[in-house]
Amino acid sequence: MENFKICFMGDQSVGKTSIINRFIYDDFNINSQSTVGVDFLSKTIFVENESVRLHLWDTAGQERFRCLIPSYVRNSSLVVIVFDITNKTSFKSIEFWMDTVQNERGDDVIVFLVGNKTDLEDERQVSLEKLEKEANKNGFLYLETSAKTGHNVKQLFRKIGISILKQNKKRKELIKPELDENTSLMNISLNIDPNKLKQKEESGCC
Amino acid sequence: MFSLVFEQQIDLSLVKALSFHGVPEEGNFRPLIWKLLMNYLPPKQSEWGKILKKNREFYWEYKKEMLKPDFTEIFQRMHFSELSYSFDDDLDYEKLKENLKSSELVKIKEERNLMFQIYKDIIRTRTNMYFFKEYENNEEYLEKKKKFQDEQKKHFEKKKKEFNDLKNQTNNSIGKNEKLKNEKKKYQKDKKSIQTNIYINEKQQTGKELESRKEKRIEMKTKIQKGNKNKQKDVNRKGNGKKIEKKIQKEIENEKGKEKKGGRGERKEKEKGKKREKEIENEKGKEKKRERGERKGEGKEKGKDKERKMKTGKEKKNEKEKEKEKEKEKETEKEKEKEKEKEKEKETKTKTKTKKKKGKRKAIYMVKEGNNQQITNRLLTLCEILFLYAKFNPGIGYVQGMNEILAPIFYIFARDKSEESKHYEPDSFFCFSNLMSEINNLFCMDIDTTSDGINATITEIDKTLKKIDYKLWNYLVTNCFI
């Protein structure tokens, strides 16, 4: 069984933890408190006759915790950016989250864009046209969910599982050439300054 | 390698390859390169200033929010109570009980539990290194310790009075049957009842065997206070004549060790004249006696008064009394057990509490023996960092072994010779949390059994070792039972 790390990001009170709680406990809490730091939960799902274990890192949306998040993005194989349909500012800050992802991983990661709170369709402030533009621009996979009613939440995680397995297969095919690159890297480092390496040995190491 | 650090855009893969065999200590490059490798500093040198400022400000904000003002005091209290710490005994905790709701109490209990776990591990980290042993403001520390211990004594005395009241009520019911017996016997029984009260009270503090012997000592010390000149002889006789178990001896040694350390500090402050050394030694001796007297005097106010009356006339016949007391105490121990059984039936609620406490203290006692050192400001900051990390990562929390990972990072950053050593606290916090985010899997309960968990990685190491170095693997398997 393979393990994958998934990082949830997005603005404050957008519904990251409630999506995860709906997925794992099939439960919704109206009075849920804001998360502190980074929380962790895990669950196994069955996709295409394979069992996949998902490690979900639920980050805090508040600004004061943002300096803790990048290190979790670095180690995760898939990123989910959540925003609130009824809140324009949360939609605008997608760019900020995208920047942090690209700083850490470049274009190496799969990114899911999730619009939460579809149960409040009447108060929608982000039009579908804008969403299509955004998704096409960056190549996101887009879904709309509602943690309160449970709409689309299971499908979201099934899609996550499928896309992660695809990526994993691609990587396995690429492993052999990568190994050659690594060996060449070591040679380069040795060629650059063999004298200093000797000095290190003399001076002693930690 | 060092030239790499001064480039505007640092090539991280090169730095990794070069520092694979360790970073040399010369030139003060180690902290910088560690920060680079732990992704605290980005490869672009122009961004360093901004990020460092931001993170450091954030850290102090975290600290203000998450840590209550009495945070360090609680750790010190844990240290002063020498691991007999329990939440109910904590003085502030009882004050809080009156004002808070049950849900808030649960939170506070969890926090205290976390802090106590961290404290137990922190005290055992790198005890060999002078860096973590150092302490500042020696006199202030001792004053605090004395204050706290005095408060604790008062607290325990209160508790003992409550216990005594309860038990006098129970004893009265038993006493009706015993009215027929002689007055002398009654007098003895009063003594016994008090002793049993003390006995049960002190279970919460220490083991059973310690208590009966402490009682003996207290009696002896009351005598000693009366006869000034014969103090030392009496102490020796008591120490030798009564078969004190090894545990008690160890405790005494610990006390002596602490006092000696304190004495060394005093010596440094004062000059090393021979006369002054003698004075210090005299002071030490007095302090030892005082501390013993205080400890033994904790629970036995009423007992003391009666015992004093008994013994004022019999100072000259000390030795005979000792023998008698021993016999009495043997008898009382048997009777105590009977009385306990009766009391247990009546006070089922109190039993459950004491049982829980027993379990905790057995585990704690193992740590107690090796713990002579003072808790330093540096150890306290380690506690703070670990506490913050556990708060910000509720999915993982605090796990044993994190202290060993944090300690070297902290050590390197605190000994940085450049100006950045001022900010060693936030730097080590962020580096630690960055590093932990990469090795999270090894500290997470849920993942333990999966292919990423610690069990799987250990078996992997086992396999690779077998391939690479069969001799070493064979030695480890045969001798170390891996």
XYZ file of C-alpha atoms in Angstrom:
688
model
C 0.000 0.000 0.000
C 1.316 3.394 -0.962
C 1.199 6.515 1.198
C 0.694 10.026 -0.119
C 0.846 13.359 1.594
C -1.826 15.894 0.738
C -1.738 19.493 1.894
C -4.896 21.579 2.316
C -4.481 25.327 1.961
C -6.725 28.365 1.735
C -7.924 31.438 3.547
C -9.405 31.539 7.002
C -12.898 30.065 7.622
C -13.147 28.690 4.098
C -14.014 25.166 5.221
C -10.821 23.136 4.964
C -11.235 21.235 8.208
C -14.949 20.716 7.675
C -14.321 19.104 4.267
C -11.829 16.743 5.882
C -14.164 15.999 8.761
C -16.995 15.251 6.323
C -14.712 12.869 4.428
C -13.350 11.000 7.441
C -16.126 11.080 10.036
C -19.062 11.920 7.729
C -19.935 14.654 10.175
C -20.414 18.425 10.135
C -19.920 20.797 13.053
C -21.338 24.293 12.699
C -19.395 25.663 15.658
C -16.012 24.263 14.663
C -13.080 26.239 16.026
C -10.276 27.644 13.896
C -7.324 25.291 13.630
C -4.030 26.116 15.273
C -0.893 25.337 13.311
C -1.120 22.135 11.278
C -3.396 19.221 12.054
C -3.013 15.680 10.751
C -5.488 12.963 9.772
C -5.227 9.875 7.617
C -7.525 7.457 5.801
C -7.261 4.649 3.257
C -9.423 4.592 0.131
C -9.850 2.093 -2.694
C -9.359 3.444 -6.199
C -9.119 1.338 -9.369
C -8.567 -1.887 -7.427
C -5.748 -0.384 -5.410
C -5.764 0.782 -1.816
C -4.214 4.182 -1.228
C -3.479 5.754 2.118
C -3.926 9.519 2.241
C -2.137 11.611 4.875
C -4.089 14.842 5.107
C -2.260 17.903 6.443
C -4.820 20.469 7.455
C -3.114 23.856 7.688
C -4.405 26.929 9.472
C -5.657 29.750 7.278
C -4.802 32.583 9.596
C -2.025 34.878 8.462
C 0.108 34.442 11.535
C 0.608 30.752 10.782
C 1.632 31.186 7.157
C 5.326 30.845 7.805
C 4.773 27.290 9.027
C 3.033 26.093 5.874
C 5.760 26.036 3.162
C 7.635 23.141 4.717
C 4.493 21.013 4.493
C 3.947 21.948 0.856
C 7.497 20.878 0.109
C 6.879 17.341 1.267
C 3.388 16.764 -0.104
C 2.640 15.151 -3.443
C -0.669 16.939 -3.989
C -2.012 20.316 -2.949
C -5.655 21.278 -2.460
C -6.438 24.992 -2.508
C -9.856 25.733 -1.026
C -11.820 28.934 -1.393
C -15.272 30.169 -0.408
C -17.848 30.727 -3.181
C -19.567 33.438 -1.178
C -16.335 35.313 -0.438
C -14.478 37.228 -3.168
C -11.325 37.903 -1.194
C -10.757 34.206 -0.603
C -10.933 33.715 -4.382
C -8.454 36.501 -5.041
C -5.923 35.083 -2.618
C -5.646 31.924 -4.737
C -2.778 33.649 -6.509
C -0.922 34.018 -3.242
C -1.303 30.320 -2.445
C -0.251 29.417 -5.966
C 2.904 31.464 -5.535
C 3.854 29.648 -2.350
C 3.339 26.309 -4.089
C 5.448 27.300 -7.054
C 8.198 28.665 -4.823
C 8.539 25.327 -3.109
C 7.834 22.840 -5.878
C 7.703 24.649 -9.207
C 5.183 23.049 -11.558
C 5.934 19.608 -10.195
C 2.768 19.233 -8.119
C -0.845 18.440 -8.911
C -3.121 21.240 -7.717
C -6.823 20.882 -6.993
C -9.001 23.966 -6.795
C -12.058 23.494 -4.597
C -14.942 25.942 -4.226
C -16.706 25.221 -0.968
C -20.159 26.120 0.406
C -22.358 25.304 -2.622
C -25.299 25.025 -0.220
C -25.281 28.840 -0.185
C -25.917 29.211 -3.942
C -28.030 32.340 -3.414
C -25.115 34.248 -1.941
C -22.653 33.260 -4.668
C -20.190 36.043 -5.488
C -17.719 34.186 -7.701
C -19.171 33.526 -11.147
C -18.567 30.277 -13.005
C -16.978 32.117 -15.945
C -14.215 33.522 -13.786
C -13.613 30.108 -12.354
C -13.228 28.531 -15.769
C -10.704 31.203 -16.740
C -8.652 30.645 -13.597
C -8.694 26.885 -13.956
C -7.682 26.969 -17.608
C -4.902 29.474 -16.934
C -3.038 27.349 -14.402
C -4.210 23.878 -15.413
C -6.052 23.228 -12.172
C -8.546 20.460 -11.631
C -11.670 22.185 -10.384
C -14.540 20.934 -8.200
C -17.328 22.514 -6.203
C -18.248 20.940 -2.896
C -20.365 21.480 0.160
C -19.082 20.162 3.446
C -22.413 20.892 5.098
C -24.518 18.689 2.809
C -21.682 16.368 1.761
C -22.100 17.281 -1.908
C -19.167 16.157 -4.105
C -16.850 15.474 -1.128
C -16.450 11.755 -1.833
C -15.930 12.433 -5.523
C -13.229 14.972 -4.677
C -11.178 12.396 -2.795
C -11.767 9.732 -5.422
C -10.404 12.088 -8.070
C -7.471 12.890 -5.836
C -6.720 9.191 -5.524
C -6.897 8.599 -9.271
C -4.655 11.521 -10.211
C -2.124 10.628 -7.528
C -1.856 7.063 -8.794
C -1.323 8.326 -12.355
C 1.450 10.642 -11.208
C 3.066 7.865 -9.233
C 3.192 5.563 -12.266
C 4.821 8.289 -14.342
C 7.433 8.821 -11.663
C 8.299 5.145 -11.460
C 9.013 5.152 -15.189
C 11.281 8.151 -14.754
C 13.291 6.780 -11.861
C 16.071 5.117 -13.867
C 17.286 8.199 -15.757
C 17.118 10.195 -12.520
C 19.566 7.813 -10.920
C 22.133 8.529 -13.643
C 21.761 12.239 -13.034
C 22.478 11.809 -9.369
C 25.718 9.954 -9.973
C 26.862 12.651 -12.363
C 26.081 15.272 -9.732
C 28.377 13.594 -7.266
C 31.178 13.620 -9.839
C 30.735 17.317 -10.413
C 30.988 18.098 -6.749
C 34.162 16.050 -6.442
C 35.738 17.715 -9.468
C 35.080 21.217 -8.211
C 37.202 21.344 -5.092
C 38.956 18.157 -4.046
C 41.435 20.182 -1.971
C 38.761 21.583 0.262
C 37.302 18.168 0.814
C 40.692 17.064 2.120
C 40.839 20.077 4.392
C 37.540 19.085 5.889
C 38.792 15.684 6.838
C 41.785 17.219 8.538
C 39.778 19.766 10.466
C 37.284 17.224 11.723
C 33.583 17.071 11.290
C 30.573 17.375 13.491
C 32.706 25.416 -0.001
C 32.764 28.617 2.004
C 32.880 30.684 -1.153
C 29.521 29.153 -2.045
C 27.864 30.858 0.893
C 28.747 34.333 -0.352
C 27.107 33.924 -3.746
C 23.831 35.685 -4.407
C 22.086 32.525 -5.585
C 23.244 29.536 -3.594
C 23.178 26.122 -5.222
C 21.558 23.953 -2.557
C 22.367 20.629 -4.201
C 26.073 21.515 -4.169
C 25.927 22.530 -0.523
C 24.246 19.239 0.305
C 26.863 17.210 -1.545
C 29.747 19.054 0.092
C 28.365 18.950 3.611
C 27.568 15.256 3.409
C 30.522 14.406 5.646
C 29.826 17.224 8.076
C 30.448 20.954 8.210
C 33.779 21.993 9.753
C 33.549 23.882 12.985
C 36.102 26.512 11.958
C 34.947 29.835 10.586
C 31.525 29.805 12.187
C 29.828 28.498 9.035
C 27.985 25.655 10.647
C 24.883 27.517 11.866
C 24.455 29.280 8.524
C 24.754 26.097 6.511
C 22.411 24.260 8.850
C 19.825 26.963 8.334
C 20.237 26.628 4.585
C 19.926 22.865 4.660
C 16.834 22.967 6.841
C 15.192 25.336 4.349
C 14.904 28.090 6.900
C 16.873 30.397 4.640
C 15.996 30.495 0.927
C 18.804 30.122 -1.613
C 18.445 33.772 -2.686
C 20.578 35.812 -0.333
C 18.651 39.061 -0.947
C 15.539 37.562 0.684
C 17.186 36.558 3.930
C 16.661 39.780 5.832
C 12.917 39.957 5.208
C 12.201 36.359 6.085
C 14.288 36.374 9.224
C 12.551 39.527 10.466
C 9.092 38.167 9.734
C 9.641 34.803 11.339
C 11.272 36.207 14.440
C 8.426 38.636 15.007
C 5.934 35.840 14.492
C 7.713 33.677 17.021
C 7.483 36.240 19.777
C 3.810 36.731 18.974
C 3.216 32.985 19.214
C 4.932 32.965 22.527
C 2.779 35.759 23.895
C -0.393 34.048 22.782
C 0.276 30.440 23.602
C 2.315 30.662 26.764
C 0.710 31.928 29.900
C 2.779 34.309 32.042
C 3.350 31.656 34.706
C 4.590 29.103 32.186
C 8.191 28.960 33.350
C 7.089 29.055 36.966
C 5.110 25.870 36.485
C 8.190 24.114 35.121
C 10.206 25.356 38.056
C 7.530 24.121 40.397
C 7.707 20.718 38.764
C 11.437 20.747 39.287
C 11.285 21.889 42.903
C 8.745 19.264 43.855
C 11.284 16.718 42.569
C 8.941 14.737 40.391
C 6.365 14.123 43.073
C 4.423 16.718 41.114
C 0.717 16.133 40.750
C -1.958 18.409 39.432
C -4.017 18.320 42.594
C -1.059 19.321 44.729
C -0.275 22.289 42.565
C -1.281 25.330 44.501
C -2.531 27.437 41.626
C -4.502 24.560 40.303
C -6.802 24.559 43.302
C -7.406 28.253 42.929
C -8.367 27.670 39.343
C -10.752 24.882 40.295
C -13.093 27.292 41.973
C -13.389 29.713 39.082
C -13.361 27.564 35.947
C -15.832 25.368 34.125
C -15.258 21.666 33.673
C -14.420 21.974 29.959
C -11.720 24.524 30.688
C -10.362 22.357 33.468
C -9.928 19.469 31.039
C -7.908 21.702 28.743
C -5.682 22.837 31.566
C -5.159 19.259 32.674
C -4.113 18.273 29.177
C -1.688 21.169 29.023
C -0.188 20.272 32.364
C 0.150 16.680 31.273
C 1.993 17.771 28.150
C 4.254 20.060 30.128
C 5.056 17.351 32.616
C 5.923 14.899 29.838
C 8.227 17.452 28.245
C 9.782 18.268 31.587
C 10.606 14.654 32.361
C 12.418 14.234 29.053
C 14.129 17.603 29.043
C 15.854 16.924 32.321
C 17.492 13.872 30.830
C 18.812 15.506 27.654
C 22.566 15.833 27.355
C 23.239 15.951 31.044
C 26.932 15.515 30.263
C 27.239 18.860 28.539
C 28.148 21.856 30.624
C 26.182 23.990 28.179
C 22.884 22.688 29.482
C 24.032 22.507 33.080
C 24.971 26.145 33.488
C 22.762 28.319 35.528
C 22.420 32.000 36.149
C 21.612 33.946 39.319
C 22.312 31.169 41.726
C 21.017 32.996 44.814
C 17.714 33.911 43.209
C 17.230 30.310 42.253
C 17.792 29.066 45.771
C 15.445 31.680 47.183
C 12.707 30.634 44.803
C 13.236 27.021 45.714
C 12.946 27.755 49.411
C 9.800 29.802 48.904
C 8.162 27.105 46.903
C 9.050 24.382 49.344
C 7.659 26.431 52.224
C 4.416 26.905 50.329
C 4.281 23.215 49.590
C 4.707 22.375 53.239
C 1.848 24.639 54.222
C -0.278 23.064 51.564
C 0.465 19.540 52.768
C -0.178 20.538 56.343
C -3.622 21.767 55.380
C -4.323 18.491 53.670
C -3.145 16.515 56.679
C -5.446 18.461 58.977
C -8.365 17.592 56.738
C -7.316 13.954 56.772
C -6.973 14.018 60.529
C -10.479 15.378 60.956
C -11.887 12.677 58.764
C -10.011 9.941 60.559
C -10.788 11.179 64.042
C -14.436 10.787 63.148
C -13.852 7.228 62.015
C -11.661 6.483 65.002
C -14.324 7.658 67.425
C -16.675 5.016 66.169
C -13.994 2.419 66.709
C -13.001 3.950 69.998
C -16.322 3.182 71.704
C -15.419 -0.475 71.870
C -12.023 0.312 73.269
C -13.118 2.489 76.172
C -12.819 -0.501 78.439
C -9.078 -0.647 77.972
C -6.573 1.175 80.099
C -5.748 4.857 79.729
C -2.182 4.074 78.667
C -3.426 2.001 75.772
C -5.718 4.802 74.718
C -2.811 7.153 74.720
C -0.856 4.808 72.478
C -3.783 4.456 70.140
C -4.086 8.187 69.762
C -0.492 8.183 68.731
C -1.110 5.375 66.282
C -4.099 7.053 64.732
C -2.063 10.157 64.105
C 0.740 8.071 62.726
C -1.611 6.275 60.393
C -2.967 9.574 59.232
C 0.485 10.761 58.506
C 1.247 7.442 56.925
C -1.601 7.649 54.472
C -0.926 11.266 53.698
C 2.668 10.631 52.950
C 1.862 7.818 50.587
C 1.051 10.532 48.148
C 4.465 12.054 48.615
C 6.787 9.106 48.970
C 6.926 5.351 49.429
C 5.681 3.540 52.516
C 9.049 2.502 53.884
C 10.411 5.998 53.734
C 7.663 7.369 55.909
C 8.102 5.232 58.995
C 11.793 5.995 58.988
C 11.228 9.652 58.454
C 9.036 9.660 61.516
C 11.851 8.175 63.532
C 14.207 10.816 62.290
C 11.830 13.611 63.111
C 11.508 12.435 66.631
C 15.245 12.325 66.922
C 15.623 15.795 65.508
C 13.251 17.331 67.967
C 15.548 15.944 70.620
C 18.553 17.314 68.803
C 17.163 20.784 68.792
C 17.108 20.667 72.558
C 20.620 19.374 72.999
C 22.764 21.679 70.866
C 26.234 20.310 71.358
C 25.453 16.654 70.761
C 23.886 17.194 67.339
C 26.469 15.534 65.163
C 26.833 12.467 67.355
C 23.100 11.903 67.373
C 22.923 12.139 63.618
C 25.654 9.557 63.241
C 24.001 7.196 65.698
C 20.686 7.526 63.982
C 22.207 6.990 60.561
C 24.140 3.938 61.670
C 21.938 2.376 64.285
C 18.721 2.272 62.359
C 18.754 0.111 59.312
C 17.984 2.677 56.669
C 17.311 1.279 53.281
C 19.296 2.128 50.225
C 16.622 4.388 48.854
C 16.825 6.738 51.779
C 20.586 6.818 51.576
C 20.381 7.749 47.961
C 18.032 10.572 48.726
C 20.350 11.907 51.342
C 23.221 11.739 48.897
C 21.178 13.670 46.407
C 20.511 16.364 48.947
C 24.165 16.575 49.775
C 25.070 16.785 46.102
C 22.713 19.672 45.594
C 24.050 21.528 48.535
C 27.585 20.958 47.378
C 26.768 22.445 44.020
C 25.272 25.443 45.682
C 28.336 25.640 47.850
C 30.608 25.705 44.832
C 28.746 28.665 43.465
C 29.202 30.444 46.741
C 32.866 29.671 46.724
C 33.317 31.255 43.326
C 31.662 34.408 44.463
C 33.707 34.579 47.603
C 37.464 34.270 47.603
C 39.125 30.992 48.354
C 40.576 31.802 51.763
C 40.849 28.788 54.020
C 38.974 30.449 56.861
C 36.072 31.263 54.606
C 35.917 27.733 53.318
C 35.560 26.539 56.864
C 32.721 28.956 57.387
C 30.990 27.661 54.279
C 31.394 24.112 55.450
C 29.805 25.014 58.750
C 26.927 26.628 56.894
C 26.514 23.519 54.817
C 26.244 21.384 57.878
C 23.606 23.654 59.347
C 21.635 23.734 56.117
C 21.628 19.965 55.918
C 20.243 19.669 59.383
C 17.654 22.340 58.713
C 16.449 20.721 55.522
C 16.109 17.356 57.163
C 14.234 18.878 60.016
C 11.920 20.682 57.646
C 11.198 17.620 55.603
C 10.422 15.499 58.560
C 8.431 18.210 60.231
C 6.046 18.519 57.328
C 3.210 16.344 58.458
C 3.605 15.859 62.135
C 2.559 18.939 64.044
C 0.284 17.257 66.526
C 2.495 14.210 66.869
C 5.457 16.399 67.644
C 3.777 18.158 70.525
C 2.844 14.943 72.265
C 6.181 13.353 71.593
C 7.978 16.372 72.987
C 6.045 16.130 76.228
C 6.936 12.483 76.471
C 10.615 13.025 75.847
C 11.443 16.223 77.702
C 12.153 14.314 80.882
C 13.982 11.454 79.246
C 16.793 13.059 77.300
C 19.395 11.014 79.058
C 17.780 7.677 78.174
C 17.757 8.203 74.434
C 19.070 4.823 73.469
C 16.476 2.890 75.413
C 13.740 4.963 73.897
C 14.966 4.220 70.424
C 14.597 0.520 70.987
C 11.138 0.979 72.419
C 10.070 3.142 69.538
C 11.234 0.560 67.060
C 9.144 -2.106 68.735
C 6.157 0.193 68.902
C 6.410 1.055 65.271
C 6.587 -2.587 64.281
C 3.392 -3.183 66.168
C 1.820 -0.062 64.767
C 2.600 -1.139 61.234
C 0.578 -4.313 61.707
C -2.274 -2.388 63.249
C -2.072 0.236 60.537
C -2.780 -2.366 57.942
C -5.892 -3.488 59.809
C -7.082 0.068 60.217
C -6.431 0.764 56.591
C -8.720 -2.022 55.561
C -11.500 -0.544 57.659
C -10.887 2.905 56.280
C -10.815 1.640 52.749
C -14.328 0.333 53.077
C -15.515 3.698 54.281
C -13.537 5.920 51.981
C -13.770 4.263 48.604
C -13.499 7.556 46.766
C -10.201 8.506 48.300
C -8.812 5.098 47.433
C -9.266 5.533 43.732
C -7.350 8.774 43.826
C -4.467 7.336 45.777
C -4.230 4.333 43.486
C -3.843 6.523 40.445
C -1.182 8.518 42.158
C 0.738 5.418 43.130
C 0.980 4.306 39.529
C 2.330 7.646 38.428
C 4.903 7.901 41.116
C 6.448 4.520 40.585
C 7.316 5.496 37.058
C 8.533 8.860 38.183
C 10.785 7.544 40.891
C 13.225 6.057 38.414
C 14.048 9.512 37.147
C 14.420 10.916 40.598
C 17.607 9.095 41.428
C 19.742 10.515 38.648
C 18.400 14.021 38.986
C 20.815 16.270 40.797
C 20.997 19.142 38.380
C 19.225 22.453 38.505
C 16.798 23.396 35.788
C 18.467 26.096 33.755
C 17.150 28.915 31.638
C 18.352 27.070 28.561
C 16.455 23.947 29.475
C 13.405 26.097 30.070
C 13.630 27.573 26.578
C 13.909 24.050 25.213
C 10.686 23.276 27.062
C 9.031 26.312 25.565
C 10.014 25.419 22.024
C 8.796 21.845 22.378
C 5.548 23.033 23.927
C 4.947 25.478 21.072
C 5.653 22.782 18.502
C 3.222 20.392 20.177
C 0.588 23.115 20.209
C 1.011 23.924 16.523
C 0.992 20.284 15.464
C -1.955 18.795 17.321
C -1.931 15.816 14.960
C 1.477 14.749 16.226
C 1.872 16.477 19.555
C 4.938 15.753 21.630
C 6.684 12.412 21.289
C 9.656 11.173 23.267
C 12.875 11.688 21.358
C 12.025 15.093 19.956
C 14.108 16.637 22.699
C 17.183 14.824 21.375
C 16.616 16.238 17.906
C 16.076 19.761 19.144
C 19.045 19.844 21.519
C 21.879 19.858 18.908
C 20.090 22.461 16.767
C 19.660 24.657 19.803
C 23.265 24.142 20.834
C 24.686 25.119 17.462
C 22.563 28.245 17.086
C 23.107 29.468 20.617
C 26.882 29.223 20.187
C 26.862 31.127 16.899
C 29.658 33.690 17.089
C 27.972 36.211 14.788
C 25.274 38.679 15.785
C 22.529 36.238 14.854
C 23.101 34.319 18.051
C 20.724 36.799 19.716
C 17.858 35.235 17.825
C 18.768 31.634 18.514
C 15.385 30.926 20.048
C 13.107 31.642 17.052
C 15.694 30.283 14.633
C 15.917 26.962 16.389
C 12.135 26.750 16.624
C 11.586 27.221 12.890
C 14.475 24.984 11.895
C 13.159 22.305 14.209
C 9.633 22.510 12.836
C 10.942 22.469 9.256
C 13.046 19.424 9.978
C 10.183 17.696 11.739
C 7.860 18.254 8.776
C 10.167 15.983 6.774
C 10.376 13.207 9.358
C 6.803 13.474 10.584
C 6.105 9.889 9.627
C 8.397 8.507 12.283
C 6.576 10.311 15.085
C 2.968 9.667 14.119
C 0.992 6.944 15.852
C -1.394 6.362 12.935
C 1.382 5.734 10.442
C 3.510 3.480 12.633
C 2.393 0.257 11.003
C 2.307 1.443 7.387
C 5.139 1.299 4.867
C 6.209 4.867 5.739
C 6.107 4.328 9.483
C 8.942 3.747 11.892
C 8.586 -0.027 11.985
C 8.992 -0.302 8.229
C 11.994 2.037 8.165
C 13.721 0.061 10.894
C 13.308 -3.181 8.976
C 14.603 -1.408 5.871
C 17.711 -0.282 7.716
C 18.133 -3.829 8.944
C 18.013 -5.185 5.388
C 20.391 -2.605 3.917
C 22.874 -3.089 6.730
C 22.845 -6.793 6.065
C 23.724 -6.158 2.430
C 26.322 -3.463 2.950
C 28.160 -4.560 6.088
C 27.388 -8.128 7.021
C 29.938 -8.288 9.850
C 28.479 -5.319 11.679
C 24.954 -6.581 11.163
C 25.884 -10.003 12.455
C 27.530 -8.492 15.537
C 24.513 -6.328 16.287
C 22.071 -9.189 15.879
C 24.026 -11.585 18.066
C 25.034 -9.142 20.803
C 22.422 -6.411 20.839
C 19.261 -8.411 20.018
C 18.098 -6.122 17.234
